[in-house]
Amino acid sequence: MHAKIVVLPGDGIGPEVTAAAVQTLQAVADRYGHQFDFQYHLIGGAAIDATGSPLPDATLQAAQSADAILLGAVGGPQWSDPNAKVRPEQGLLAIRKALGLYANLRPVKPHAATLGASPIKPHLLQGVDLMVVRELTGGIYFGDKTRSAEDASDLCRYSVAEIERVVRHAARLARSRSGKLTSVDKANVLETSRLWRDVTTRVIRDEFPDVQLEHQLVDSMAMHLLAKPRAYDVIVTENMFGDILTDEASMLAGSLGLLPSASLGEGKVGLYEPIHGSAPDIAGKGIANPYATILSAAMLLRHSLGLEAEAQCVEGCVSDALDAGVFTADLTSANPASTQAVTEAVLQRQLQCQVLELRD
Ligand code: IPM
Ligand code: MG
């Protein structure tokens, strides 16, 4: 297959981890007979420095005509002036919104080899396999913002249609897994959450009667996620709750550097990025953990390109490398591997992937 992949390295460790994922994708192309065109564009702080905008027109146009987008991370201290009018994060929010990528899939599946890196007791982690579906283009992130000398306000708004489409996406996923769906809100306090709960209940009752729905308040969910993570499967929630709960859930896996994500809309094009940030403190040192971005590339192969065997090959290689103890410094203090050493461990294992069929 021939695919155009727009690469947005961004800031901090973004360029290092995307380079690792691009090498992985190129190895997939070589092994399975595909042609991937990688087109690099600016986003975030790097784009502000070069053009004044965190999402230049050229970047958005390229993304709109791509088959898939691979993104590193945005942000850094040099663009964090609280009074600044433009911020790197605006570029990320704007591209998610402009492409209509409302369903952010964040799988959390602790790997046996990294259980020791988690602060949670290993017996609680056995068998944990979560899929968090975070609503990505609505809520408080996108509501009107005001600021005066005396006060500030961020408006949180959700429409029925915005809730319906992400709940449907999550329900389809639940159906393909254990059939269990947990919806997280703050319906005891927030009006948007009460709407969320009503719409979710109706959509599941009318369209997915086979899906078992449970509602949880976000504060108790934050506790249950650590106390009994095995009790959950697909979790659907609004934008900010999903942001917070998935950073928390990364501790089940052992490191923020292990969690990938896929941001999807109605079409095939998706944006794939690790859930971690730009980690400016370790940027440029060659020690960042690239597994989350490599796993995001696997999600890209699966969801945007429909290459399931190739996706499983990459995921299997990551799993084998973790089994072999190839850990970056966030996972071990004993002789940690560099970003490039991890990448090479994955690339070397890709040579073993079986090519079952050749496609054009
Ligand atoms: C994430 C990040 C972003 C978000 C930031 C960088 C804007 O934390 O993707 O989880 O809050 O969505
Ligand atoms: Mg986040």
Short mmCIF file of C-alpha atoms and ligand atoms in Angstrom, two decimals:
data_model
loop_
_atom_site.label_atom_id
_atom_site.label_comp_id
_atom_site.label_asym_id
_atom_site.label_seq_id
_atom_site.Cartn_x
_atom_site.Cartn_y
_atom_site.Cartn_z
CA MET A 1 0.00 0.00 0.00
CA HIS A 2 0.99 3.58 -0.55
CA ALA A 3 0.32 6.01 2.32
CA LYS A 4 1.12 9.60 3.10
CA ILE A 5 2.08 10.03 6.75
CA VAL A 6 2.48 13.54 8.09
CA VAL A 7 5.03 13.65 10.91
CA LEU A 8 4.79 16.44 13.48
CA PRO A 9 7.77 16.04 15.84
CA GLY A 10 6.94 19.15 17.89
CA ASP A 11 8.97 20.09 20.95
CA GLY A 12 11.18 18.65 23.68
CA ILE A 13 11.60 14.90 23.30
CA GLY A 14 9.04 14.92 20.44
CA PRO A 15 11.66 14.79 17.67
CA GLU A 16 13.53 11.91 19.35
CA VAL A 17 10.51 9.69 19.94
CA THR A 18 8.96 10.35 16.52
CA ALA A 19 12.29 9.47 14.88
CA ALA A 20 12.11 6.08 16.63
CA ALA A 21 8.54 5.52 15.43
CA VAL A 22 9.37 6.56 11.86
CA GLN A 23 12.22 4.02 11.79
CA THR A 24 9.76 1.38 12.98
CA LEU A 25 7.22 2.32 10.29
CA GLN A 26 9.92 2.32 7.61
CA ALA A 27 10.95 -1.17 8.69
CA VAL A 28 7.29 -2.25 8.37
CA ALA A 29 7.18 -0.75 4.87
CA ASP A 30 10.38 -2.58 3.84
CA ARG A 31 9.30 -5.89 5.29
CA TYR A 32 5.72 -5.91 4.03
CA GLY A 33 6.21 -4.16 0.71
CA HIS A 34 4.49 -0.86 1.44
CA GLN A 35 5.47 2.65 0.52
CA PHE A 36 5.10 5.27 3.21
CA ASP A 37 5.80 8.91 2.33
CA PHE A 38 6.82 10.79 5.46
CA GLN A 39 6.19 14.53 5.26
CA TYR A 40 7.52 16.62 8.12
CA HIS A 41 5.76 19.75 9.37
CA LEU A 42 5.91 22.12 12.30
CA ILE A 43 3.60 22.26 15.29
CA GLY A 44 3.70 23.71 18.81
CA GLY A 45 6.59 25.79 20.09
CA ALA A 46 8.82 24.93 17.15
CA ALA A 47 6.12 26.31 14.84
CA ILE A 48 5.69 29.46 16.96
CA ASP A 49 9.41 30.15 16.70
CA ALA A 50 9.47 29.63 12.94
CA THR A 51 6.14 31.18 11.90
CA GLY A 52 4.47 32.85 14.88
CA SER A 53 1.63 30.29 14.83
CA PRO A 54 1.42 26.99 16.79
CA LEU A 55 -0.46 25.43 13.85
CA PRO A 56 0.73 26.96 10.56
CA ASP A 57 -1.56 26.67 7.51
CA ALA A 58 0.97 24.44 5.75
CA THR A 59 0.79 21.95 8.62
CA LEU A 60 -2.99 21.86 8.69
CA GLN A 61 -3.24 21.52 4.92
CA ALA A 62 -0.76 18.66 4.87
CA ALA A 63 -2.63 16.95 7.72
CA GLN A 64 -5.95 17.34 5.92
CA SER A 65 -4.64 15.50 2.88
CA ALA A 66 -2.75 12.80 4.81
CA ASP A 67 -3.69 9.20 5.44
CA ALA A 68 -2.42 9.50 9.01
CA ILE A 69 -0.55 11.87 11.29
CA LEU A 70 2.17 10.94 13.77
CA LEU A 71 2.84 13.50 16.49
CA GLY A 72 5.53 13.74 19.18
CA ALA A 73 4.72 16.31 21.85
CA VAL A 74 4.27 20.06 22.25
CA GLY A 75 5.23 22.59 24.91
CA GLY A 76 8.20 23.74 26.93
CA PRO A 77 9.32 26.36 29.43
CA GLN A 78 10.36 28.86 26.76
CA TRP A 79 6.72 29.17 25.63
CA SER A 80 5.09 29.02 29.07
CA ASP A 81 4.81 32.71 29.89
CA PRO A 82 1.34 32.91 31.51
CA ASN A 83 0.66 36.15 29.65
CA ALA A 84 1.64 34.83 26.23
CA LYS A 85 -1.11 35.09 23.61
CA VAL A 86 0.05 32.05 21.68
CA ARG A 87 1.00 28.76 23.30
CA PRO A 88 2.25 25.47 21.80
CA GLU A 89 -0.72 23.53 23.24
CA GLN A 90 -3.10 25.61 21.13
CA GLY A 91 -1.60 23.97 18.04
CA LEU A 92 -2.45 20.50 19.32
CA LEU A 93 -5.98 21.45 20.34
CA ALA A 94 -6.55 23.20 17.01
CA ILE A 95 -5.43 20.26 14.88
CA ARG A 96 -7.62 17.84 16.87
CA LYS A 97 -10.59 20.17 16.40
CA ALA A 98 -9.96 21.02 12.74
CA LEU A 99 -9.73 17.34 11.79
CA GLY A 100 -12.79 16.42 13.88
CA LEU A 101 -10.86 13.84 15.92
CA TYR A 102 -13.30 13.48 18.77
CA ALA A 103 -12.51 9.96 20.00
CA ASN A 104 -9.17 9.59 21.73
CA LEU A 105 -8.36 5.92 22.38
CA ARG A 106 -5.87 5.36 25.20
CA PRO A 107 -5.22 1.67 25.85
CA VAL A 108 -3.68 0.71 29.20
CA LYS A 109 -2.39 -2.86 29.43
CA PRO A 110 0.39 -3.38 31.95
CA HIS A 111 3.12 -5.63 30.60
CA ALA A 112 4.35 -8.50 32.78
CA ALA A 113 7.95 -7.29 32.46
CA THR A 114 7.21 -3.80 33.76
CA LEU A 115 4.96 -4.65 36.71
CA GLY A 116 7.89 -3.86 39.00
CA ALA A 117 8.02 -0.29 37.66
CA SER A 118 4.46 0.40 38.84
CA PRO A 119 3.84 1.79 42.33
CA ILE A 120 0.76 -0.48 42.47
CA LYS A 121 1.03 -3.99 43.93
CA PRO A 122 1.59 -6.56 41.14
CA HIS A 123 -1.34 -8.79 42.09
CA LEU A 124 -3.72 -5.87 41.37
CA LEU A 125 -2.21 -5.42 37.91
CA GLN A 126 -2.43 -8.99 36.57
CA GLY A 127 -4.94 -9.10 33.74
CA VAL A 128 -5.60 -5.36 33.61
CA ASP A 129 -6.66 -4.37 30.08
CA LEU A 130 -8.32 -0.97 29.83
CA MET A 131 -9.38 1.12 26.87
CA VAL A 132 -10.06 4.71 27.86
CA VAL A 133 -12.07 6.64 25.27
CA ARG A 134 -11.52 10.32 25.96
CA GLU A 135 -13.79 12.88 24.26
CA LEU A 136 -11.29 15.18 22.55
CA THR A 137 -12.91 18.16 20.86
CA GLY A 138 -15.35 19.56 23.41
CA GLY A 139 -15.79 20.49 27.05
CA ILE A 140 -13.82 22.99 29.08
CA TYR A 141 -10.81 22.79 26.73
CA PHE A 142 -12.77 24.51 23.99
CA GLY A 143 -15.32 26.71 25.78
CA ASP A 144 -15.04 30.51 25.80
CA LYS A 145 -12.24 31.80 28.00
CA THR A 146 -12.13 35.18 29.68
CA ARG A 147 -9.58 36.86 31.90
CA SER A 148 -9.67 40.23 33.63
CA ALA A 149 -7.65 41.70 36.46
CA GLU A 150 -10.24 40.40 38.93
CA ASP A 151 -11.28 37.03 37.59
CA ALA A 152 -11.08 34.39 34.90
CA SER A 153 -13.50 31.90 33.41
CA ASP A 154 -13.40 28.73 31.29
CA LEU A 155 -16.75 27.63 29.93
CA CYS A 156 -17.55 23.91 29.87
CA ARG A 157 -20.12 23.03 27.24
CA TYR A 158 -21.23 19.79 25.60
CA SER A 159 -23.90 19.21 22.97
CA VAL A 160 -26.04 16.09 22.74
CA ALA A 161 -24.49 15.26 19.36
CA GLU A 162 -20.94 15.50 20.74
CA ILE A 163 -21.78 13.08 23.53
CA GLU A 164 -23.70 10.68 21.30
CA ARG A 165 -20.90 10.17 18.78
CA VAL A 166 -18.17 9.45 21.31
CA VAL A 167 -20.41 7.16 23.35
CA ARG A 168 -21.30 5.24 20.19
CA HIS A 169 -17.61 4.86 19.41
CA ALA A 170 -16.92 3.57 22.92
CA ALA A 171 -19.93 1.25 22.84
CA ARG A 172 -18.76 -0.33 19.57
CA LEU A 173 -15.39 -0.92 21.19
CA ALA A 174 -17.03 -2.39 24.29
CA ARG A 175 -19.01 -4.73 22.06
CA SER A 176 -15.80 -5.95 20.42
CA ARG A 177 -14.23 -6.58 23.84
CA SER A 178 -15.99 -7.76 27.04
CA GLY A 179 -19.25 -5.87 26.48
CA LYS A 180 -18.68 -3.75 29.57
CA LEU A 181 -18.68 0.07 29.45
CA THR A 182 -18.02 2.49 32.29
CA SER A 183 -19.00 6.12 31.79
CA VAL A 184 -17.24 8.64 34.04
CA ASP A 185 -18.74 12.03 34.94
CA LYS A 186 -19.39 14.40 37.82
CA ALA A 187 -23.19 14.31 37.58
CA ASN A 188 -23.65 15.19 41.25
CA VAL A 189 -22.28 18.69 40.55
CA LEU A 190 -22.00 19.56 36.85
CA GLU A 191 -24.86 20.19 34.40
CA THR A 192 -22.71 19.00 31.48
CA SER A 193 -22.21 15.73 33.37
CA ARG A 194 -25.94 15.33 33.94
CA LEU A 195 -26.47 15.71 30.18
CA TRP A 196 -23.58 13.28 29.59
CA ARG A 197 -25.21 10.69 31.86
CA ASP A 198 -28.68 11.07 30.30
CA VAL A 199 -27.40 10.83 26.74
CA THR A 200 -25.13 7.87 27.53
CA THR A 201 -27.94 5.99 29.23
CA ARG A 202 -30.28 6.56 26.28
CA VAL A 203 -27.74 5.66 23.56
CA ILE A 204 -26.80 2.41 25.28
CA ARG A 205 -30.42 1.49 26.07
CA ASP A 206 -31.69 2.18 22.55
CA GLU A 207 -28.73 1.22 20.37
CA PHE A 208 -26.51 -1.11 22.39
CA PRO A 209 -28.80 -3.15 24.67
CA ASP A 210 -26.15 -5.89 24.73
CA VAL A 211 -23.60 -3.52 26.32
CA GLN A 212 -23.49 -3.44 30.11
CA LEU A 213 -23.26 0.22 31.19
CA GLU A 214 -22.09 1.50 34.56
CA HIS A 215 -21.78 5.16 35.63
CA GLN A 216 -18.98 6.32 37.94
CA LEU A 217 -18.25 9.71 39.45
CA VAL A 218 -14.79 10.90 38.48
CA ASP A 219 -13.46 11.31 42.00
CA SER A 220 -14.30 7.78 43.07
CA MET A 221 -13.16 6.52 39.67
CA ALA A 222 -9.72 8.03 40.35
CA MET A 223 -9.57 5.82 43.44
CA HIS A 224 -11.05 2.66 41.89
CA LEU A 225 -8.63 2.88 38.98
CA LEU A 226 -5.79 2.20 41.39
CA ALA A 227 -7.65 0.01 43.89
CA LYS A 228 -9.33 -2.41 41.45
CA PRO A 229 -8.21 -1.69 37.87
CA ARG A 230 -9.19 -5.18 36.72
CA ALA A 231 -12.86 -4.32 37.30
CA TYR A 232 -12.91 -2.06 34.22
CA ASP A 233 -12.68 -2.54 30.47
CA VAL A 234 -13.84 0.31 28.20
CA ILE A 235 -14.10 3.65 29.97
CA VAL A 236 -15.68 6.65 28.23
CA THR A 237 -15.40 10.14 29.60
CA GLU A 238 -15.25 13.83 28.76
CA ASN A 239 -12.14 15.69 27.67
CA MET A 240 -10.58 16.90 30.92
CA PHE A 241 -11.50 13.89 33.04
CA GLY A 242 -9.95 11.67 30.37
CA ASP A 243 -6.77 13.73 30.34
CA ILE A 244 -6.34 13.37 34.08
CA LEU A 245 -7.43 9.75 34.46
CA THR A 246 -5.08 8.52 31.74
CA ASP A 247 -2.00 10.10 33.28
CA GLU A 248 -3.07 8.36 36.48
CA ALA A 249 -3.66 5.09 34.62
CA SER A 250 -0.15 5.23 33.17
CA MET A 251 1.09 4.32 36.63
CA LEU A 252 -0.62 0.95 36.21
CA ALA A 253 1.62 0.36 33.20
CA GLY A 254 4.68 1.58 35.09
CA SER A 255 5.48 4.75 33.14
CA LEU A 256 3.85 7.56 31.20
CA GLY A 257 6.38 6.63 28.52
CA LEU A 258 4.51 3.42 27.70
CA LEU A 259 1.04 4.68 26.77
CA PRO A 260 0.10 5.33 23.12
CA SER A 261 -3.01 6.97 21.76
CA ALA A 262 -5.11 7.25 18.63
CA SER A 263 -7.36 10.24 17.95
CA LEU A 264 -10.10 9.31 15.51
CA GLY A 265 -13.06 10.96 13.81
CA GLU A 266 -15.58 9.81 11.23
CA GLY A 267 -13.09 9.00 8.45
CA LYS A 268 -9.96 6.87 8.37
CA VAL A 269 -7.48 9.67 9.00
CA GLY A 270 -6.27 9.74 12.57
CA LEU A 271 -3.65 11.41 14.70
CA TYR A 272 -1.34 9.20 16.71
CA GLU A 273 0.69 10.39 19.65
CA PRO A 274 2.09 9.21 22.96
CA ILE A 275 0.05 10.48 25.89
CA HIS A 276 3.15 11.92 27.56
CA GLY A 277 4.34 15.47 27.12
CA SER A 278 7.52 17.07 25.78
CA ALA A 279 9.65 16.32 28.90
CA PRO A 280 11.96 19.32 28.37
CA ASP A 281 14.18 18.25 31.27
CA ILE A 282 15.46 15.23 29.35
CA ALA A 283 15.10 16.56 25.78
CA GLY A 284 18.10 16.14 23.50
CA LYS A 285 19.84 13.64 25.78
CA GLY A 286 18.85 10.55 23.81
CA ILE A 287 17.32 8.89 26.86
CA ALA A 288 13.58 9.39 26.27
CA ASN A 289 11.34 6.33 26.23
CA PRO A 290 10.15 5.78 22.62
CA TYR A 291 7.85 2.81 23.33
CA ALA A 292 4.69 4.95 23.62
CA THR A 293 5.31 6.55 20.22
CA ILE A 294 6.25 3.22 18.61
CA LEU A 295 3.02 1.75 19.98
CA SER A 296 1.17 4.80 18.63
CA ALA A 297 2.65 3.94 15.21
CA ALA A 298 1.17 0.45 15.63
CA MET A 299 -2.23 2.03 16.26
CA LEU A 300 -1.71 4.13 13.11
CA LEU A 301 -1.12 0.96 11.07
CA ARG A 302 -4.28 -0.59 12.52
CA HIS A 303 -6.78 2.27 12.51
CA SER A 304 -5.78 4.49 9.59
CA LEU A 305 -4.09 2.06 7.22
CA GLY A 306 -6.04 -1.10 8.05
CA LEU A 307 -2.77 -3.07 8.41
CA GLU A 308 -3.63 -5.34 11.32
CA ALA A 309 -0.86 -7.91 10.85
CA GLU A 310 1.73 -5.13 10.66
CA ALA A 311 0.30 -3.49 13.80
CA GLN A 312 0.51 -6.76 15.67
CA CYS A 313 4.06 -7.27 14.45
CA VAL A 314 5.12 -3.93 15.98
CA GLU A 315 3.25 -4.61 19.22
CA GLY A 316 4.79 -8.07 19.45
CA CYS A 317 8.28 -6.62 18.95
CA VAL A 318 7.70 -4.09 21.74
CA SER A 319 6.45 -6.84 24.00
CA ASP A 320 9.50 -9.02 23.24
CA ALA A 321 11.89 -6.12 23.83
CA LEU A 322 10.26 -5.45 27.20
CA ASP A 323 10.47 -9.16 28.04
CA ALA A 324 14.17 -8.97 27.24
CA GLY A 325 14.52 -6.13 29.75
CA VAL A 326 15.24 -3.35 27.26
CA PHE A 327 14.21 -0.48 29.54
CA THR A 328 14.81 3.26 29.39
CA ALA A 329 15.64 5.29 32.51
CA ASP A 330 11.98 5.86 33.42
CA LEU A 331 11.63 2.08 33.90
CA THR A 332 14.94 1.14 35.49
CA SER A 333 17.90 2.73 37.24
CA ALA A 334 20.15 -0.24 36.47
CA ASN A 335 21.99 0.39 33.23
CA PRO A 336 19.10 1.94 31.27
CA ALA A 337 18.91 1.69 27.49
CA SER A 338 19.06 4.80 25.30
CA THR A 339 16.24 5.83 22.94
CA GLN A 340 18.24 4.47 20.01
CA ALA A 341 19.03 1.19 21.79
CA VAL A 342 15.31 0.61 22.39
CA THR A 343 14.57 1.48 18.75
CA GLU A 344 17.21 -0.96 17.53
CA ALA A 345 15.85 -3.68 19.81
CA VAL A 346 12.44 -3.22 18.17
CA LEU A 347 13.87 -2.99 14.62
CA GLN A 348 15.92 -6.13 15.06
CA ARG A 349 12.85 -8.08 16.21
CA GLN A 350 10.84 -6.80 13.23
CA LEU A 351 13.03 -8.96 11.01
CA GLN A 352 11.36 -11.96 12.63
CA CYS A 353 7.81 -10.85 11.89
CA GLN A 354 6.06 -13.23 9.59
CA VAL A 355 4.83 -11.82 6.32
CA LEU A 356 1.77 -13.94 5.69
CA GLU A 357 0.54 -12.23 2.58
CA LEU A 358 1.77 -9.57 0.22
CA ARG A 359 -0.61 -6.76 -0.56
CA ASP A 360 -0.33 -4.05 -3.15
C1 IPM B 1 -2.57 15.17 26.34
C2 IPM B 1 -1.90 16.44 26.75
C3 IPM B 1 -2.58 17.62 26.08
C4 IPM B 1 -4.02 17.65 26.55
C5 IPM B 1 -1.91 19.00 26.28
C6 IPM B 1 -0.47 18.98 25.85
C7 IPM B 1 -2.67 20.09 25.58
O1 IPM B 1 -1.89 16.57 28.14
O2 IPM B 1 -2.67 14.91 25.13
O3 IPM B 1 -2.98 14.41 27.22
O4 IPM B 1 -4.30 18.17 27.64
O5 IPM B 1 -4.88 17.13 25.83
MG MG B 2 -2.48 14.83 29.14
#
